[in-house]
Coordinates of C-alpha atoms in Angstrom, one line a residue:
X1 CA 137.6 -39.7 -57.2
X2 CA 138.0 -40.2 -60.9
X3 CA 136.8 -37.3 -63.0
X4 CA 136.0 -38.0 -66.7
X5 CA 137.2 -35.6 -69.3
X6 CA 134.9 -32.7 -70.4
X7 CA 132.4 -33.6 -67.7
X8 CA 131.1 -31.6 -64.7
X9 CA 129.6 -32.6 -61.4
X10 CA 128.5 -30.8 -58.2
X11 CA 130.3 -31.9 -55.1
X12 CA 129.4 -30.0 -51.8
X13 CA 128.8 -26.8 -53.7
X14 CA 131.8 -26.9 -56.0
X15 CA 131.3 -27.7 -59.7
X16 CA 134.3 -29.6 -61.2
X17 CA 135.1 -30.3 -64.7
X18 CA 138.2 -31.3 -66.7
X19 CA 139.5 -30.9 -70.2
X20 CA 142.3 -32.9 -72.0
X21 CA 144.5 -31.0 -74.5
X22 CA 146.7 -32.9 -76.9
X23 CA 149.4 -30.9 -78.6
X24 CA 150.8 -32.7 -81.7
X25 CA 153.9 -31.4 -83.4
X26 CA 155.6 -29.9 -80.4
X27 CA 158.8 -29.3 -82.4
X28 CA 156.9 -27.1 -84.8
X29 CA 155.7 -24.7 -82.2
X30 CA 158.9 -24.7 -80.2
X31 CA 160.6 -21.3 -80.7
X32 CA 157.5 -19.3 -81.5
X33 CA 158.7 -16.7 -79.0
X34 CA 158.4 -15.8 -75.3
X35 CA 154.8 -14.9 -74.3
X36 CA 153.2 -16.6 -77.3
X37 CA 150.9 -19.6 -76.6
X38 CA 149.0 -22.4 -78.2
X39 CA 145.4 -22.5 -77.0
X40 CA 143.1 -25.5 -76.5
X41 CA 139.5 -25.5 -77.5
X42 CA 137.2 -23.8 -75.1
X43 CA 135.5 -25.9 -72.4
X44 CA 132.7 -25.1 -70.0
X45 CA 132.8 -25.6 -66.3
X46 CA 130.4 -24.1 -63.8
X47 CA 128.7 -22.1 -66.6
X48 CA 131.9 -20.3 -67.6
X49 CA 134.1 -20.8 -70.7
X50 CA 137.8 -21.7 -70.1
X51 CA 140.9 -22.5 -72.2
X52 CA 144.3 -23.9 -71.6
X53 CA 147.3 -21.8 -72.8
X54 CA 150.6 -23.6 -73.4
X55 CA 153.7 -21.4 -73.8
X56 CA 156.5 -23.5 -75.3
X57 CA 159.1 -20.7 -74.8
X58 CA 157.8 -19.5 -71.5
X59 CA 155.5 -16.6 -70.7
X60 CA 158.1 -14.0 -69.6
X61 CA 161.8 -13.3 -69.4
X62 CA 162.3 -13.0 -65.7
X63 CA 165.5 -14.6 -64.5
X64 CA 165.9 -17.8 -66.5
X65 CA 162.2 -18.2 -66.9
X66 CA 162.6 -18.8 -70.6
X67 CA 164.2 -22.2 -69.9
X68 CA 160.8 -23.3 -68.7
X69 CA 157.6 -24.1 -70.5
X70 CA 154.6 -22.3 -69.0
X71 CA 150.9 -23.4 -68.7
X72 CA 147.9 -21.2 -67.8
X73 CA 144.2 -21.5 -67.6
X74 CA 142.2 -18.5 -69.0
X75 CA 138.7 -17.3 -68.1
X76 CA 137.0 -16.4 -71.4
X77 CA 133.4 -15.6 -70.2
X78 CA 132.2 -12.2 -69.4
X79 CA 132.2 -12.4 -65.6
X80 CA 133.5 -10.9 -62.4
X81 CA 134.7 -12.4 -59.2
X82 CA 134.6 -16.0 -60.2
X83 CA 136.0 -18.2 -57.4
X84 CA 137.8 -21.2 -58.7
X85 CA 140.5 -23.9 -57.9
X86 CA 142.7 -25.4 -60.6
X87 CA 144.9 -28.4 -61.3
X88 CA 147.2 -28.9 -64.2
X89 CA 148.5 -32.4 -65.1
X90 CA 151.0 -33.5 -67.7
X91 CA 150.2 -37.1 -68.6
X92 CA 152.9 -39.8 -68.5
X93 CA 152.7 -41.5 -71.9
X94 CA 154.5 -44.7 -70.8
X95 CA 151.1 -45.8 -69.5
X96 CA 152.4 -46.2 -65.9
X97 CA 150.1 -43.4 -64.7
X98 CA 153.0 -41.4 -63.1
X99 CA 151.6 -38.0 -64.2
X100 CA 153.1 -34.7 -63.3
X101 CA 150.3 -32.9 -61.2
X102 CA 150.4 -29.5 -59.7
X103 CA 147.4 -27.5 -58.3
X104 CA 144.9 -27.0 -55.5
X105 CA 143.2 -30.3 -55.3
X106 CA 146.3 -32.3 -54.3
X107 CA 147.7 -29.4 -52.1
X108 CA 150.9 -28.9 -54.1
X109 CA 150.0 -25.2 -54.7
X110 CA 147.9 -24.6 -51.7
X111 CA 144.1 -25.0 -51.4
X112 CA 142.9 -21.4 -51.4
X113 CA 140.6 -20.5 -54.4
X114 CA 141.5 -17.7 -56.8
X115 CA 139.2 -14.9 -57.9
X116 CA 139.2 -14.1 -61.6
X117 CA 137.4 -11.8 -64.0
X118 CA 137.2 -11.8 -67.8
X119 CA 140.6 -12.1 -69.3
X120 CA 142.3 -13.2 -66.1
X121 CA 144.5 -16.3 -65.9
X122 CA 145.8 -18.7 -63.3
X123 CA 148.8 -20.8 -64.0
X124 CA 152.4 -21.8 -63.4
X125 CA 155.2 -19.7 -64.9
X126 CA 158.0 -22.2 -64.4
X127 CA 155.9 -25.3 -65.0
X128 CA 158.7 -27.6 -66.2
X129 CA 162.3 -27.1 -67.5
X130 CA 162.2 -27.4 -71.2
X131 CA 165.3 -29.5 -71.5
X132 CA 164.0 -32.1 -69.0
X133 CA 160.6 -32.0 -70.6
X134 CA 161.9 -32.8 -74.1
X135 CA 163.8 -35.8 -72.7
X136 CA 160.9 -37.1 -70.5
X137 CA 158.1 -39.6 -71.0
X138 CA 155.7 -36.7 -71.0
X139 CA 156.7 -36.0 -74.7
X140 CA 156.2 -38.9 -77.0
X141 CA 156.1 -38.9 -80.8
X142 CA 156.4 -35.1 -80.7
X143 CA 153.1 -35.0 -78.7
X144 CA 152.2 -34.0 -75.2
X145 CA 148.9 -34.3 -73.3
X146 CA 147.8 -31.8 -70.7
X147 CA 144.8 -32.2 -68.4
X148 CA 143.2 -29.2 -66.7
X149 CA 140.7 -29.6 -63.9
X150 CA 138.7 -26.5 -62.9
X151 CA 136.5 -26.3 -59.8
X152 CA 134.1 -23.4 -59.6
X153 CA 132.9 -22.4 -56.2
X154 CA 129.7 -20.5 -55.4
X155 CA 130.2 -16.7 -55.4
X156 CA 128.2 -16.4 -52.2
X157 CA 128.1 -18.9 -49.3
X158 CA 124.6 -20.1 -48.8
X159 CA 123.4 -20.0 -45.2
X160 CA 120.2 -21.9 -44.3
X161 CA 120.0 -20.5 -40.8
X162 CA 117.6 -17.7 -40.2
X163 CA 116.6 -15.3 -37.5
X164 CA 112.9 -14.3 -37.5
X165 CA 112.3 -10.5 -37.7
X166 CA 109.0 -9.3 -36.3
X167 CA 106.7 -7.1 -38.2
X168 CA 107.3 -3.3 -37.8
X169 CA 105.5 -1.8 -34.8
X170 CA 106.3 1.8 -35.6
X171 CA 102.6 2.5 -36.2
X172 CA 101.7 1.1 -32.8
X173 CA 104.5 3.2 -31.2
X174 CA 103.2 6.4 -32.8
X175 CA 99.7 5.5 -31.7
X176 CA 100.9 5.2 -28.1
X177 CA 102.7 8.6 -28.6
X178 CA 99.5 10.1 -29.9
X179 CA 97.8 9.1 -26.6
X180 CA 100.7 10.2 -24.4
X181 CA 99.8 13.4 -22.7
X182 CA 102.9 13.6 -20.5
X183 CA 105.4 13.7 -23.3
X184 CA 103.5 16.3 -25.3
X185 CA 104.9 19.8 -25.8
X186 CA 101.9 21.6 -27.4
X187 CA 98.1 21.6 -26.7
X188 CA 95.4 22.4 -29.1
X189 CA 92.1 23.8 -27.8
X190 CA 89.3 22.9 -30.2
X191 CA 85.6 23.5 -29.3
X192 CA 86.3 23.1 -25.6
X193 CA 88.3 19.9 -26.2
X194 CA 92.0 19.5 -25.5
X195 CA 94.3 17.7 -27.9
X196 CA 97.9 17.0 -26.8
X197 CA 100.6 16.6 -29.5
X198 CA 104.4 16.9 -30.2
X199 CA 105.7 19.7 -32.3
X200 CA 108.5 17.7 -33.9
X201 CA 106.0 15.0 -35.2
X202 CA 103.6 17.6 -36.5
X203 CA 106.4 19.5 -38.2
X204 CA 107.7 16.3 -39.8
X205 CA 104.3 15.6 -41.4
X206 CA 103.0 19.1 -42.3
X207 CA 104.9 22.0 -43.8
X208 CA 102.4 24.4 -42.2
X209 CA 103.1 23.1 -38.7
X210 CA 106.8 23.2 -39.5
X211 CA 106.6 26.8 -40.4
X212 CA 104.4 27.6 -37.4
X213 CA 106.7 26.0 -34.9
X214 CA 110.2 26.4 -36.3
X215 CA 109.9 28.9 -39.1
X216 CA 110.1 32.1 -37.1
X217 CA 111.8 33.7 -34.1
X218 CA 108.6 34.3 -32.1
X219 CA 107.9 31.9 -29.3
X220 CA 105.0 29.6 -29.9
X221 CA 102.4 29.3 -27.1
X222 CA 102.1 26.1 -25.2
X223 CA 98.4 26.1 -25.9
X224 CA 97.0 27.0 -29.4
X225 CA 93.3 27.9 -30.0
X226 CA 91.8 26.4 -33.1
X227 CA 88.4 28.1 -33.7
X228 CA 87.7 27.1 -37.3
X229 CA 87.4 23.4 -37.0
X230 CA 85.2 20.8 -35.2
X231 CA 86.9 18.6 -32.5
X232 CA 86.2 15.4 -34.4
X233 CA 87.7 16.8 -37.6
X234 CA 90.8 18.0 -35.7
X235 CA 91.1 14.6 -34.1
X236 CA 91.0 13.0 -37.5
X237 CA 93.8 15.4 -38.6
X238 CA 96.0 14.4 -35.7
X239 CA 95.3 10.6 -36.2
X240 CA 96.4 10.9 -39.8
X241 CA 99.6 12.7 -38.7
X242 CA 100.4 10.0 -36.2
X243 CA 98.9 6.9 -37.7
X244 CA 98.6 7.7 -41.4
X245 CA 94.9 6.5 -41.4
X246 CA 91.6 8.2 -41.8
X247 CA 89.1 7.8 -38.9
X248 CA 86.1 5.8 -39.9
X249 CA 83.4 8.2 -38.8
X250 CA 79.7 7.3 -39.1
X251 CA 79.2 10.2 -41.5
X252 CA 82.1 9.1 -43.7
X253 CA 80.0 7.1 -46.2
X254 CA 76.6 8.8 -45.8
X255 CA 74.7 9.3 -49.1
X256 CA 75.2 12.7 -50.6
X257 CA 72.1 14.8 -51.5
X258 CA 72.1 17.2 -54.4
X259 CA 72.4 20.4 -52.3
X260 CA 75.6 22.3 -51.8
X261 CA 74.8 22.9 -48.2
X262 CA 74.7 19.2 -47.3
X263 CA 77.9 18.5 -49.2
X264 CA 79.9 21.2 -47.5
X265 CA 78.7 19.9 -44.1
X266 CA 79.8 16.4 -44.7
X267 CA 82.5 15.1 -42.3
X268 CA 84.7 14.0 -45.3
X269 CA 84.5 17.5 -46.8
X270 CA 85.5 19.1 -43.5
X271 CA 88.5 16.8 -43.2
X272 CA 89.4 17.6 -46.8
X273 CA 89.4 21.3 -45.9
X274 CA 91.6 20.6 -42.9
X275 CA 94.0 18.6 -45.0
X276 CA 94.2 21.5 -47.4
X277 CA 94.8 24.0 -44.6
X278 CA 97.7 22.0 -43.1
X279 CA 99.2 20.8 -46.4
X280 CA 98.6 17.0 -46.0
X281 CA 98.3 15.8 -49.7
X282 CA 97.8 12.1 -48.8
X283 CA 94.9 12.9 -46.5
X284 CA 93.4 15.1 -49.2
X285 CA 93.6 12.1 -51.6
X286 CA 91.9 9.9 -49.1
X287 CA 89.0 12.3 -48.8
X288 CA 88.9 12.8 -52.6
X289 CA 88.6 9.0 -52.9
X290 CA 85.5 9.0 -50.7
X291 CA 83.8 11.9 -52.4
X292 CA 84.6 10.3 -55.8
X293 CA 82.2 7.5 -54.9
X294 CA 79.3 10.0 -54.5
X295 CA 79.6 11.6 -58.0
X296 CA 76.3 11.7 -59.7
X297 CA 74.3 13.9 -62.1
X298 CA 72.9 16.0 -59.3
X299 CA 76.0 16.1 -57.1
X300 CA 78.9 16.5 -59.6
X301 CA 78.6 20.3 -60.0
X302 CA 78.6 20.8 -56.2
X303 CA 81.6 18.5 -55.8
X304 CA 83.3 20.5 -58.5
X305 CA 82.9 23.7 -56.4
X306 CA 84.4 21.9 -53.4
X307 CA 87.4 20.7 -55.5
X308 CA 87.9 24.3 -56.6
X309 CA 87.9 25.6 -53.0
X310 CA 90.4 23.1 -51.7
X311 CA 92.6 22.4 -54.8
X312 CA 91.5 18.8 -55.0
X313 CA 92.9 18.3 -58.5
X314 CA 92.4 14.6 -58.9
X315 CA 88.8 14.7 -57.9
X316 CA 88.2 17.8 -60.0
X317 CA 89.6 16.1 -63.1
X318 CA 87.3 13.1 -62.5
X319 CA 84.2 15.4 -62.1
X320 CA 85.0 17.3 -65.3
X321 CA 85.3 14.1 -67.2
X322 CA 82.0 12.8 -65.8
X323 CA 80.3 16.1 -66.6
X324 CA 81.6 16.1 -70.2
X325 CA 80.4 12.5 -70.7
X326 CA 76.9 13.3 -69.3
X327 CA 76.7 16.9 -70.5
X328 CA 73.0 17.2 -71.3
X329 CA 71.9 15.9 -68.0
X330 CA 74.4 17.9 -66.0
X331 CA 73.4 21.2 -67.7
X332 CA 69.9 20.7 -66.5
X333 CA 70.9 20.1 -62.8
X334 CA 70.5 22.7 -60.0
X335 CA 74.2 22.4 -59.3
X336 CA 75.1 23.6 -62.8
X337 CA 72.9 26.7 -62.2
X338 CA 75.0 27.4 -59.1
X339 CA 78.2 27.1 -61.0
X340 CA 77.0 29.4 -63.8
X341 CA 76.1 32.1 -61.4
X342 CA 79.1 31.8 -59.0
X343 CA 82.0 30.0 -60.7
X344 CA 82.4 31.1 -64.3
X345 CA 86.0 29.7 -64.4
X346 CA 84.6 26.2 -63.8
X347 CA 82.3 26.6 -66.8
X348 CA 85.4 27.4 -68.9
X349 CA 87.2 24.3 -67.7
X350 CA 84.2 22.2 -68.4
X351 CA 84.1 23.5 -72.0
X352 CA 87.8 22.7 -72.4
X353 CA 87.2 19.2 -71.3
X354 CA 84.3 18.8 -73.7
X355 CA 86.3 20.2 -76.5
X356 CA 89.2 17.8 -75.8
X357 CA 86.8 14.9 -75.9
X358 CA 85.5 15.9 -79.3
X359 CA 89.1 16.3 -80.5
X360 CA 89.9 12.7 -79.4
X361 CA 86.9 11.4 -81.3
X362 CA 87.8 13.2 -84.5
X363 CA 91.4 11.9 -84.2
X364 CA 90.3 8.3 -83.8
X365 CA 88.5 8.6 -87.2
X366 CA 91.1 10.7 -89.0
X367 CA 93.9 9.6 -91.3
X368 CA 97.3 9.2 -89.7
X369 CA 99.7 10.8 -92.1
X370 CA 102.6 10.6 -89.7
X371 CA 105.8 9.2 -91.2
X372 CA 107.0 7.2 -88.3
X373 CA 110.3 5.6 -89.0
X374 CA 111.5 2.5 -87.2
X375 CA 114.6 3.2 -85.2
X376 CA 117.7 1.5 -86.3
X377 CA 119.2 -1.0 -83.9
X378 CA 122.2 0.1 -82.0
X379 CA 125.5 -1.0 -83.4
X380 CA 127.3 -3.5 -81.3
X381 CA 131.0 -3.2 -81.3
X382 CA 133.0 -6.3 -80.7
X383 CA 135.8 -6.0 -78.2
X384 CA 139.1 -7.9 -78.3
X385 CA 140.1 -9.4 -75.0
X386 CA 143.7 -9.7 -73.9
X387 CA 144.8 -12.3 -71.5
X388 CA 147.5 -11.0 -69.2
X389 CA 148.8 -13.1 -66.3
X390 CA 148.4 -11.6 -62.9
X391 CA 151.4 -10.2 -61.1
X392 CA 151.4 -12.9 -58.4
X393 CA 151.3 -16.1 -60.6
X394 CA 152.5 -19.3 -59.0
X395 CA 156.2 -20.3 -59.7
X396 CA 157.5 -23.8 -59.6
X397 CA 161.3 -24.2 -59.5
X398 CA 163.1 -27.4 -60.4
X399 CA 162.7 -30.2 -62.9

């Protein structure tokens, strides 16, 4: 396959490109010193910048290495773990096409790709004996021509084969565990109903249960009496612990009246109380979300009292904001009378919310005298990159 200079093409996942480097005036650079090189212009293959480095006096002084010219290819781009193959050719200038070719594509230096990072080089220390080179057809009119072919391989091997992974069934498994009486190790008696559960599951979900079952030295009874909760509320508590869901009870979305008594007797309020008792913050938020939909002029004050009882901070903040925005109507409600008589702290919090709202209004109309300064951009320091050959560079003996 013929590859045109300074072109790239994709062949079965490898991107190949080549660059021709003409060095005119070889006699003028000969003798510049061991380890010094003449660099080609940069060229791009596979999205990376490369350059040819020609060392007329060799790259090092190891055991007669200075009698050879050395040729390397350097990776200039900022990159890590670039997998590439190389080929270096010295062109025969007699026009007979007998080029001197070493590299991976013709197998003369193996076929395994090399892995390079920024500043790394691949090349041949003993590329050609200088005396033979100077008397060969590769040097004509004090000029030589080098051709470098680079093939960049994908960093990762793409695999089109797949294995289908089913959806997680952990929720189903815990649901079965929730209904498994035989494997349970604790029973709750609630209003004449028996609920079977597993201590380790309850402890994993609730810090209160964890402390109750594993926090002390006293033996925990196999059966525990719960006398401050309705059976359906306790069942909702256990379902959340095992399934992370809230039971859709028929009372869940009932309309809320304006009386405190009716609010406290709601199913969702009772579940909120249970979630607070057993330290289940996500379940509390689920209940707060339901109650939030029932906020109104008549109900907001009563809902505030519930929030205060069960530390429902998110719902409480919403109620305070609603009350501040509808202050005149809320002040005339029966619920506000209840707060004034029984919950003076809530009155204080409501006043703070109203005051904060007034402050924001004033601020929006005030003059902004702040002297904000634009941050200066970060200084970017340029780094010089050195190109050091790896310790295991290829050697070619002869010629």
